[in-house]
mmCIF file of N, CA, C and O in Angstrom:
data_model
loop_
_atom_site.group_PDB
_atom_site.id
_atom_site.type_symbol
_atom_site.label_atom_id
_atom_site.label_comp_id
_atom_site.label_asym_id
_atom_site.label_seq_id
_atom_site.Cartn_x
_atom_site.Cartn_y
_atom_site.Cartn_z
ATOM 1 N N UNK A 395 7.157 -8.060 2.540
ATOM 2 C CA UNK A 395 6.894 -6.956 3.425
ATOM 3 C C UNK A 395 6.166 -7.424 4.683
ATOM 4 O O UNK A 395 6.730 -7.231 5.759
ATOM 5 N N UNK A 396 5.211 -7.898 4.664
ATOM 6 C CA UNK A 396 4.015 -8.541 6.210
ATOM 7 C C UNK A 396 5.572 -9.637 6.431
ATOM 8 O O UNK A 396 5.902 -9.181 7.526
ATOM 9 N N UNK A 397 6.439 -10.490 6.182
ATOM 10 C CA UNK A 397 6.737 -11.193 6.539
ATOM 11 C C UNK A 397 7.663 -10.943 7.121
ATOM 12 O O UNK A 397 8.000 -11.629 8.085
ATOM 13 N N UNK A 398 8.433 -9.760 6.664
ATOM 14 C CA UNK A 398 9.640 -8.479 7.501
ATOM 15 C C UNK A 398 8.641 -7.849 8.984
ATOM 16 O O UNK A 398 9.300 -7.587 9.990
ATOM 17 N N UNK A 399 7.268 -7.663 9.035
ATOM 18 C CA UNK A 399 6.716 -6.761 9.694
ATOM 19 C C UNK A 399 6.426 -7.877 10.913
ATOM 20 O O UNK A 399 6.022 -7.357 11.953
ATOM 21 N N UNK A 400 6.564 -9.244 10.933
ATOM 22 C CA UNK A 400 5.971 -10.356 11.751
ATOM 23 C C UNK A 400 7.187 -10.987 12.397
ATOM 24 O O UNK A 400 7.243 -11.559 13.486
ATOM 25 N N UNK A 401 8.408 -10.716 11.280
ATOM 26 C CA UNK A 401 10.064 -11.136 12.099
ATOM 27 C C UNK A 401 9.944 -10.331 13.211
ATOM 28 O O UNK A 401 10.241 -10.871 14.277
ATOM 29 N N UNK A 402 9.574 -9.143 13.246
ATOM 30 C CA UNK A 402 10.095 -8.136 13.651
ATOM 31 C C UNK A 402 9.020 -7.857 14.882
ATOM 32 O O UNK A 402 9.286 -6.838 15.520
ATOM 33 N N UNK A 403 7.823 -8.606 15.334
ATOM 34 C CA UNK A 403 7.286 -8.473 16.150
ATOM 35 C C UNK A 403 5.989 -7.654 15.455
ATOM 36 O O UNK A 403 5.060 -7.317 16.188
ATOM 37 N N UNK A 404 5.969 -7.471 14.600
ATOM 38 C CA UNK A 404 4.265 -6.355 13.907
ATOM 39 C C UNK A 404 3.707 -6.917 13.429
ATOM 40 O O UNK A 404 3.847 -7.673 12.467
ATOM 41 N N UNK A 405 2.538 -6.484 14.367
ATOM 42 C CA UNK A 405 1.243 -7.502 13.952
ATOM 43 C C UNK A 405 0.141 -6.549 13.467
ATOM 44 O O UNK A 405 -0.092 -5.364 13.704
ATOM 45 N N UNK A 406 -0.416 -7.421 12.754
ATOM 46 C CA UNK A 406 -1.713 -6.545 11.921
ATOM 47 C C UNK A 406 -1.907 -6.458 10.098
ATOM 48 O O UNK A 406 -2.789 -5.986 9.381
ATOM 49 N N UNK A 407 -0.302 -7.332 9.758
ATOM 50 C CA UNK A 407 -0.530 -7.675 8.174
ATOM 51 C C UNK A 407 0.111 -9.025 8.393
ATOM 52 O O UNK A 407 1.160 -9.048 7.750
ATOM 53 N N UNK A 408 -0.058 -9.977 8.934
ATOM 54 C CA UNK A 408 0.610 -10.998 9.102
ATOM 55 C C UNK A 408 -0.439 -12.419 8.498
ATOM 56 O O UNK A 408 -0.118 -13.607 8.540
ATOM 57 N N UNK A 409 -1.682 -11.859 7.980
ATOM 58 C CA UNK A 409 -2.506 -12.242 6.854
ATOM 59 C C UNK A 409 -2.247 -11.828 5.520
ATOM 60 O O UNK A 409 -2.918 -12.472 4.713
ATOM 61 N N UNK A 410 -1.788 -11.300 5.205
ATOM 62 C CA UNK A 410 -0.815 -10.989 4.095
ATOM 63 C C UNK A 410 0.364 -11.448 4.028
ATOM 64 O O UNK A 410 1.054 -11.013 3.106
ATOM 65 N N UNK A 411 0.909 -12.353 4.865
ATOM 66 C CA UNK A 411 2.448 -12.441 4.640
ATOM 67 C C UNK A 411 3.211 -13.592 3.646
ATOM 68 O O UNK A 411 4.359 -14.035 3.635
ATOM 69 N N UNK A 412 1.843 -13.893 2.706
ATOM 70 C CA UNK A 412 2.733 -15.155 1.715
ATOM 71 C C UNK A 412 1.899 -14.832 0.822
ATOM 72 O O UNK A 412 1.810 -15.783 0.046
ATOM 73 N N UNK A 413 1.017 -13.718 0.413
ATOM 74 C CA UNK A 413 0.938 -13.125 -1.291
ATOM 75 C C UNK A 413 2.230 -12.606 -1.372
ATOM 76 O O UNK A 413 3.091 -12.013 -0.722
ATOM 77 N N UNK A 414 1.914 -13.222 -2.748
ATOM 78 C CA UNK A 414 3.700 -12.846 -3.648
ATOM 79 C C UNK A 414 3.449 -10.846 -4.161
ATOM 80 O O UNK A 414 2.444 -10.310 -4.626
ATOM 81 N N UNK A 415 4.449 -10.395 -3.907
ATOM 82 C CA UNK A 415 4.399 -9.248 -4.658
ATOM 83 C C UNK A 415 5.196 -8.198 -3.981
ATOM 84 O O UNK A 415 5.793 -8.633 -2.996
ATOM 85 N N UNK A 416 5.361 -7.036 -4.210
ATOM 86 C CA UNK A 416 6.257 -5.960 -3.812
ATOM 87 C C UNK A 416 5.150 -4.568 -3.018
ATOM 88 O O UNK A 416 3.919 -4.574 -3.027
ATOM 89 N N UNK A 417 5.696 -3.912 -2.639
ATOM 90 C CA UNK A 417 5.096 -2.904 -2.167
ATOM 91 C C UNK A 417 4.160 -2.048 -2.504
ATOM 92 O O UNK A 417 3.337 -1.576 -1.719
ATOM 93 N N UNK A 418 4.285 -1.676 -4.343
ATOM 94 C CA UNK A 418 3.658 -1.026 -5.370
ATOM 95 C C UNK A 418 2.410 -2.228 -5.542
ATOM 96 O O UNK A 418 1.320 -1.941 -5.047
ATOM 97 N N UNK A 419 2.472 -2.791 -5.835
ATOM 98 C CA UNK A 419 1.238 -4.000 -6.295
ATOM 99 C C UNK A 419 0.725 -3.800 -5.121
ATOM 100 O O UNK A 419 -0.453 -3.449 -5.180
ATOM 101 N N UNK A 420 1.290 -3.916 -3.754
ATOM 102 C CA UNK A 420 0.057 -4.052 -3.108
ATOM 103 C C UNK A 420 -0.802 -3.034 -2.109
ATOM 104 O O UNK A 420 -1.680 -3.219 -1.266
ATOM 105 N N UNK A 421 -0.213 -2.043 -2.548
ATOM 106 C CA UNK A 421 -0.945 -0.866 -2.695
ATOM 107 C C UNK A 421 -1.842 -0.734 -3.845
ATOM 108 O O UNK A 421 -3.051 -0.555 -3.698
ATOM 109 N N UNK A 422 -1.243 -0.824 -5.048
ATOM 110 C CA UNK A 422 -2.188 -0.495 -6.179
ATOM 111 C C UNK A 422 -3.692 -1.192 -6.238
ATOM 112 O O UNK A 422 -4.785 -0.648 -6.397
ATOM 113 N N UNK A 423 -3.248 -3.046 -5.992
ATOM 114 C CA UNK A 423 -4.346 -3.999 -5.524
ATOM 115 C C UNK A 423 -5.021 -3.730 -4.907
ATOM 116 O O UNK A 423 -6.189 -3.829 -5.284
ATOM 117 N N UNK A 424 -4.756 -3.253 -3.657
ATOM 118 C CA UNK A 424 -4.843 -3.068 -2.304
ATOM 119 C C UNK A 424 -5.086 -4.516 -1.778
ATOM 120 O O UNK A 424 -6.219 -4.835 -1.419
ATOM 121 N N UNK A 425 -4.242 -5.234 -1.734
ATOM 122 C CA UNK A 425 -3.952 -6.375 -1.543
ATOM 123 C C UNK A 425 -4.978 -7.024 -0.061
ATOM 124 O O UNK A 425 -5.221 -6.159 0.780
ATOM 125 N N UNK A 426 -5.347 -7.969 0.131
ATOM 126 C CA UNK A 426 -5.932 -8.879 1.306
ATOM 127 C C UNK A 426 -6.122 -10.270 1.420
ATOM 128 O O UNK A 426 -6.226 -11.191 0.610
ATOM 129 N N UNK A 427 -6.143 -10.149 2.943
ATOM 130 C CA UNK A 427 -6.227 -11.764 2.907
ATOM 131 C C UNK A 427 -7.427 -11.902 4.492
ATOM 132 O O UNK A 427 -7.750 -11.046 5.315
ATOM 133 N N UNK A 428 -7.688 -12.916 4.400
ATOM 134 C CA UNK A 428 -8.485 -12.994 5.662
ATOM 135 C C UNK A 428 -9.201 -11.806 6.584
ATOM 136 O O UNK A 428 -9.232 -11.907 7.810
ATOM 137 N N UNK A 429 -9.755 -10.704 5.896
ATOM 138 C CA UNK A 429 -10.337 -9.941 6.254
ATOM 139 C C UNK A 429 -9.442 -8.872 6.562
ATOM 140 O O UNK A 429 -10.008 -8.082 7.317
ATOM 141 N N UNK A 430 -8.275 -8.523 6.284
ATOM 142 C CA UNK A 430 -7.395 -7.708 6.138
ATOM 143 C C UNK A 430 -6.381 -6.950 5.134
ATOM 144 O O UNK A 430 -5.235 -7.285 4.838
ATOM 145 N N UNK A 431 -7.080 -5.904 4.723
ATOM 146 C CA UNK A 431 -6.657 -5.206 3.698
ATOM 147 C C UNK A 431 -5.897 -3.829 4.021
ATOM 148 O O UNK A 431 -6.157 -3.002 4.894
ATOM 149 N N UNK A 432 -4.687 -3.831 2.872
ATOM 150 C CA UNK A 432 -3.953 -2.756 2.363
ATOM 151 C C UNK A 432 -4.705 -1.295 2.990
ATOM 152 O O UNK A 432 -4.028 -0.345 3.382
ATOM 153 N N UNK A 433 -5.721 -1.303 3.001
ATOM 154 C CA UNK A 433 -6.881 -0.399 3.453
ATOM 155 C C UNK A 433 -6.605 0.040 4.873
ATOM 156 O O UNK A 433 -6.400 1.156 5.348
ATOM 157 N N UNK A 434 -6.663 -1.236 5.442
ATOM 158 C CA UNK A 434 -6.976 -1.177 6.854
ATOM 159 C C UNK A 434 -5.351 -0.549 7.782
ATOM 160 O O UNK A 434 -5.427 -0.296 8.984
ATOM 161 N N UNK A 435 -4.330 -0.417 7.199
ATOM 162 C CA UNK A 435 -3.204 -0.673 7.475
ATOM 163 C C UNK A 435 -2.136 0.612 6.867
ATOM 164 O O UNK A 435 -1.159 0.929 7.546
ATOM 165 N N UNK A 436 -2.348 1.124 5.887
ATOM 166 C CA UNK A 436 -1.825 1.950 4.836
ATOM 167 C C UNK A 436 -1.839 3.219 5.974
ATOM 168 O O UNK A 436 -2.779 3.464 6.730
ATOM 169 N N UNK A 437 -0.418 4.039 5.889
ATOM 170 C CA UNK A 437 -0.922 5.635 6.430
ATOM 171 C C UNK A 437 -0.386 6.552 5.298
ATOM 172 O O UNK A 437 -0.826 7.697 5.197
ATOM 173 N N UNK A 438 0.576 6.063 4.425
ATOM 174 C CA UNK A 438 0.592 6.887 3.126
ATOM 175 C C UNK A 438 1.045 6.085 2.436
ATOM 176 O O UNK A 438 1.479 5.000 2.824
ATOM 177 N N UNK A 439 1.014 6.622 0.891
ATOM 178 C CA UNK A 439 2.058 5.591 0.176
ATOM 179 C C UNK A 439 3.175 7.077 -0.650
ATOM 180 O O UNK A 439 3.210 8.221 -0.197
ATOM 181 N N UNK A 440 3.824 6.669 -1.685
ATOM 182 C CA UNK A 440 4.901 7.624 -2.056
ATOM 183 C C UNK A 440 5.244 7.261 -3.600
ATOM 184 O O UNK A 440 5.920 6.271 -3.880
ATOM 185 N N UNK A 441 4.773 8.060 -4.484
ATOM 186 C CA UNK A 441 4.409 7.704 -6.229
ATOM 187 C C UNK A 441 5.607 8.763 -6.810
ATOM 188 O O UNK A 441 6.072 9.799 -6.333
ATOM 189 N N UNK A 442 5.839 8.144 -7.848
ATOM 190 C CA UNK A 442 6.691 9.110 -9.006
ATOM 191 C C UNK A 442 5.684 9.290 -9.954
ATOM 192 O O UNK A 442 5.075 8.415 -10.569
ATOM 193 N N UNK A 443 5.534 10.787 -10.034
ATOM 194 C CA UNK A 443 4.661 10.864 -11.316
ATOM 195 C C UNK A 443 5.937 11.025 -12.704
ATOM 196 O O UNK A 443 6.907 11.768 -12.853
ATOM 197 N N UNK A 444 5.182 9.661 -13.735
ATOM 198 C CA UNK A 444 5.872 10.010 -14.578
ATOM 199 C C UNK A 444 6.173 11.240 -15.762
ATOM 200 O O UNK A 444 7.113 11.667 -16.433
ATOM 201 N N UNK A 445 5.126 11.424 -15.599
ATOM 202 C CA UNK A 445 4.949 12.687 -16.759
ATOM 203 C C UNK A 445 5.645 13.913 -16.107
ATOM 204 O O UNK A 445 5.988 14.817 -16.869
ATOM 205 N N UNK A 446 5.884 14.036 -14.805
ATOM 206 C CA UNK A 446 7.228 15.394 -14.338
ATOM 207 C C UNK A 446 8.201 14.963 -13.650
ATOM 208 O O UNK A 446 9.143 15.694 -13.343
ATOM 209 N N UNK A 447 8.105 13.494 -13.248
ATOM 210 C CA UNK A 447 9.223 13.679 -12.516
ATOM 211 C C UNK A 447 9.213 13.413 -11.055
ATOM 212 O O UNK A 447 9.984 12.726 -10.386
ATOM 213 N N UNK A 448 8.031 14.201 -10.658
ATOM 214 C CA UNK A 448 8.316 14.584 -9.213
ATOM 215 C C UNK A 448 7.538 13.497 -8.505
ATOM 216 O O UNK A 448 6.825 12.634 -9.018
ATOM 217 N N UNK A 449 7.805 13.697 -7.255
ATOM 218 C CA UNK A 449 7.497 12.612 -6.312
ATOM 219 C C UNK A 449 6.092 13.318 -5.233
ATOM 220 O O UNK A 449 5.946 14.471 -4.830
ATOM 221 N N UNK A 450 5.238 12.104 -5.019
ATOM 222 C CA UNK A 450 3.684 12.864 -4.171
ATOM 223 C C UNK A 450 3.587 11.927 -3.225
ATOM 224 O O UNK A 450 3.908 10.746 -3.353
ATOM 225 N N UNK A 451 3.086 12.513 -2.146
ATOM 226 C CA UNK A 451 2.651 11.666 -0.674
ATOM 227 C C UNK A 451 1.011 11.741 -0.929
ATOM 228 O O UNK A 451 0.230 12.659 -1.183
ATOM 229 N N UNK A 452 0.870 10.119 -0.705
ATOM 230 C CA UNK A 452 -0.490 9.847 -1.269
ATOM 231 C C UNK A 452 -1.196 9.805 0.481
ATOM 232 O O UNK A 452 -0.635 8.936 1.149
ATOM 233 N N UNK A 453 -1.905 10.313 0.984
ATOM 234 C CA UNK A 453 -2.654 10.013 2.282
ATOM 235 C C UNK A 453 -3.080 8.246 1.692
ATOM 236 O O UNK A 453 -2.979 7.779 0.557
ATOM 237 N N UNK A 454 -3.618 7.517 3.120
ATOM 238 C CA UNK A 454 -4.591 6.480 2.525
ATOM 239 C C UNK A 454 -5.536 7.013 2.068
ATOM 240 O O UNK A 454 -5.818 6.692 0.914
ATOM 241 N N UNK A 455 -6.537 8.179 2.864
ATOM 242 C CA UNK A 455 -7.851 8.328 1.847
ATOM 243 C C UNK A 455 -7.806 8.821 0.276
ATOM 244 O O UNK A 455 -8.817 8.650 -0.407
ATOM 245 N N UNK A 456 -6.466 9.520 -0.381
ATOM 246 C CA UNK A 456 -6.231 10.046 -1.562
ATOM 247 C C UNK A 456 -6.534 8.632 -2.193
ATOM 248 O O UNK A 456 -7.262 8.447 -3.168
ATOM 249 N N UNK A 457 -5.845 7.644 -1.466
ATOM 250 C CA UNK A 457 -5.339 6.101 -2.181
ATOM 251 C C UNK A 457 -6.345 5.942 -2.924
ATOM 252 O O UNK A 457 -5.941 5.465 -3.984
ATOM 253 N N UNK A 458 -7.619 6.109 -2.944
ATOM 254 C CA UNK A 458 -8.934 5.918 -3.347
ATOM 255 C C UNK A 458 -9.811 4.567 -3.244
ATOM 256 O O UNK A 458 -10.892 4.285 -3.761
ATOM 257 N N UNK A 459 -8.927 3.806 -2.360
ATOM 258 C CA UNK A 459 -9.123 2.097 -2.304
ATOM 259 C C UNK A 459 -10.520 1.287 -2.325
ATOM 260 O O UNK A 459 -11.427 1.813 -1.680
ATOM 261 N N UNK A 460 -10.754 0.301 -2.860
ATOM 262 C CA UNK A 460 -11.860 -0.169 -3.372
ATOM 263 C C UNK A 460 -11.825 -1.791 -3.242
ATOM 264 O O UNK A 460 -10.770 -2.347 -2.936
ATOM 265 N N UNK A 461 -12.728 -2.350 -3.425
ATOM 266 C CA UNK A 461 -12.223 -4.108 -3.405
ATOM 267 C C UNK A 461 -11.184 -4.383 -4.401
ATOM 268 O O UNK A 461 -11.522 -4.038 -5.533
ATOM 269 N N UNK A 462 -9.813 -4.995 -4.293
ATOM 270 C CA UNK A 462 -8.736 -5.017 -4.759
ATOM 271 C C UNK A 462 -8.568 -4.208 -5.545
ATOM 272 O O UNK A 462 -8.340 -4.535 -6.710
ATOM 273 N N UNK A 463 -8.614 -3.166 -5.242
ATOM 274 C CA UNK A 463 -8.224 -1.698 -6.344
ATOM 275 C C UNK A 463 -8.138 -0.686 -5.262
ATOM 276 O O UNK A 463 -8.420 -0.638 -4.065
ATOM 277 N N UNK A 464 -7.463 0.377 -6.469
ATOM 278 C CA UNK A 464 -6.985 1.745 -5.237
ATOM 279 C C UNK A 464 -6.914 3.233 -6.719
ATOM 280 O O UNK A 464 -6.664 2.912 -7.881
ATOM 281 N N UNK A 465 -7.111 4.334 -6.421
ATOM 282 C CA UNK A 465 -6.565 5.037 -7.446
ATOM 283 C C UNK A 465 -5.855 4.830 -8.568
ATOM 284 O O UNK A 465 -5.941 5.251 -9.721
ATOM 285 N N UNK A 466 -5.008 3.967 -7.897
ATOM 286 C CA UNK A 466 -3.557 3.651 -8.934
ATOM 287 C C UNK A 466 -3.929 3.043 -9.580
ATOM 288 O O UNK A 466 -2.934 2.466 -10.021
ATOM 289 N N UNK A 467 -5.296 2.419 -10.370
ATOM 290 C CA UNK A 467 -5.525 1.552 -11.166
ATOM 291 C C UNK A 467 -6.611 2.359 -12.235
ATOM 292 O O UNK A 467 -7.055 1.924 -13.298
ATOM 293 N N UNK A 468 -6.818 3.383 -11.727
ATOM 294 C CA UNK A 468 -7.538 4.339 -12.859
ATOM 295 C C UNK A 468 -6.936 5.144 -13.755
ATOM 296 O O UNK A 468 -5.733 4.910 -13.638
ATOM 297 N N UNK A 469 -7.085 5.878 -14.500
ATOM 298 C CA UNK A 469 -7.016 6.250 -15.922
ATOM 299 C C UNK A 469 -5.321 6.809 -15.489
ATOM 300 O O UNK A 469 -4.200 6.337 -15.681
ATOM 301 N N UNK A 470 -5.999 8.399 -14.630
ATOM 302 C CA UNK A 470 -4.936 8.835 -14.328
ATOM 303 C C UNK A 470 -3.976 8.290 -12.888
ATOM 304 O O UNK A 470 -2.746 8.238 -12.864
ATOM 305 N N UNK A 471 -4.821 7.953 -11.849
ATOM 306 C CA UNK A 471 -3.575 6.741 -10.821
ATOM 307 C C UNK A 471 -2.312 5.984 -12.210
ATOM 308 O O UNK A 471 -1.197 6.073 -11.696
ATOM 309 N N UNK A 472 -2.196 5.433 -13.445
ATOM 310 C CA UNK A 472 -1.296 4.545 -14.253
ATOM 311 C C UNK A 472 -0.441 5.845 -14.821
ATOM 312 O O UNK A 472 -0.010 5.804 -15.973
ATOM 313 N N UNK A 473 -0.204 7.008 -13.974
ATOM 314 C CA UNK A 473 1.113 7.807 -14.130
ATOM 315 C C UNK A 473 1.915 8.012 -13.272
ATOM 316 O O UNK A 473 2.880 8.771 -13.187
ATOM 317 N N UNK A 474 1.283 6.985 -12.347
ATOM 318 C CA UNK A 474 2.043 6.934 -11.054
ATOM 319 C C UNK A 474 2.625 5.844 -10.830
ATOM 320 O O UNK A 474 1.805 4.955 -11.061
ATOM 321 N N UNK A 475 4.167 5.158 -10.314
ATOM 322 C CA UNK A 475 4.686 4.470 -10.048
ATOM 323 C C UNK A 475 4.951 4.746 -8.161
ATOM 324 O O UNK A 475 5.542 5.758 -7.784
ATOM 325 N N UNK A 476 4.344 3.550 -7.012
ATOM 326 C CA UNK A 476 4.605 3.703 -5.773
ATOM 327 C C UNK A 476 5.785 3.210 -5.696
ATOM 328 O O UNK A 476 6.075 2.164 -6.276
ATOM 329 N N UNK A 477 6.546 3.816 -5.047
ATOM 330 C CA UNK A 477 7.630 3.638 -4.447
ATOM 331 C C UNK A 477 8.146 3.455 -3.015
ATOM 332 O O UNK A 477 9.257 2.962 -2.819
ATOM 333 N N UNK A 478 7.321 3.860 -1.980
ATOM 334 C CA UNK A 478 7.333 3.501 -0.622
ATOM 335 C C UNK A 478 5.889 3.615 -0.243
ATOM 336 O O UNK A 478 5.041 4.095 -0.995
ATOM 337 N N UNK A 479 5.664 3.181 0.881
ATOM 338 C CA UNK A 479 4.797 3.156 1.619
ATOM 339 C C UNK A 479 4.940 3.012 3.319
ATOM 340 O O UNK A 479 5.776 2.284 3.856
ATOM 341 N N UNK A 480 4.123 3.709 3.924
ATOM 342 C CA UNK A 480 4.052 3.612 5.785
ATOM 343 C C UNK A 480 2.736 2.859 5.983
ATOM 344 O O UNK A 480 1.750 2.897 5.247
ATOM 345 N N UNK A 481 2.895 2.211 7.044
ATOM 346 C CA UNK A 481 1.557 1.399 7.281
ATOM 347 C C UNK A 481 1.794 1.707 9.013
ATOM 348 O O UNK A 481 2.722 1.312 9.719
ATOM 349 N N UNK A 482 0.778 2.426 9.337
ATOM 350 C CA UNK A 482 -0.517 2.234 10.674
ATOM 351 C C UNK A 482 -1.275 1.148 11.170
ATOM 352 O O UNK A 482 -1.270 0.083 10.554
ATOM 353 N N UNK A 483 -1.901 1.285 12.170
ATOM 354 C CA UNK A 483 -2.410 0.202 13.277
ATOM 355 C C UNK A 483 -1.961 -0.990 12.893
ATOM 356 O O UNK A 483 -2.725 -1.884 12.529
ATOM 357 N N UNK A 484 -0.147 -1.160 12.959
ATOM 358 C CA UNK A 484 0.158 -2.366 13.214
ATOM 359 C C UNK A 484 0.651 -1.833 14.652
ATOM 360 O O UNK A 484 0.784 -0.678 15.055
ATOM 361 N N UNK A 485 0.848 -2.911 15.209
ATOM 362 C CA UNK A 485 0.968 -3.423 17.062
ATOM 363 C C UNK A 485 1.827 -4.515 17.610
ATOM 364 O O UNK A 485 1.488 -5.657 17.302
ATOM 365 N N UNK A 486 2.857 -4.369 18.352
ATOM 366 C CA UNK A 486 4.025 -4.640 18.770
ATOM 367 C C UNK A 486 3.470 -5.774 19.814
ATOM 368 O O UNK A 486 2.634 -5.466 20.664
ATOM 369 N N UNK A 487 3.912 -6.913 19.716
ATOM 370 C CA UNK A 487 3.668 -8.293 20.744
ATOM 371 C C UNK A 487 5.197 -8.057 21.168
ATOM 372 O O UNK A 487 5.731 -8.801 21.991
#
């Protein structure tokens, strides 16, 4: 994902761009590298709750994010599977 966002001219996760992982992990993690975190960058993410079915737009502040943690790693966040995410204050060179 940072390494699609840096082909492409977007800058602002391009410290992230060689942790291994998918979109869901690094939201859930809230993934970082060099002083730049999932945190700083996130404008929603997009979960399947399993227990109905249905699909929720997570704001970043819902995200609940923490040093490598986010909601999604608490009791009830592990009924949620992310499935997309939008990321903010990245910036076009």
């Amino acid at each position: 994902m940072p390494a699609l966002a840096v082909q492409r001219g977007l800058f602002g996760l391009e410290n992230m761009s060689l942790i291994p992982g998918r979109i869901g992990a690094a939201v859930l993690g809230n993934i970082g590298a060099y002083g730049v975190e999932v945190k700083n960058v996130l404008s929603w993410a997009e979960a399947l709750d399993r227990r109905t079915g249905q699909t929720r737009r997570f704001s970043a502040s819902e995200c609940g994010f923490r040093y490598r943690g986010s909601f999604f790693k608490s009791a009830e966040g592990r009924n949620f599977i992310i499935t997309r995410a939008a990321f903010d204050n990245v910036r076009s060179r």
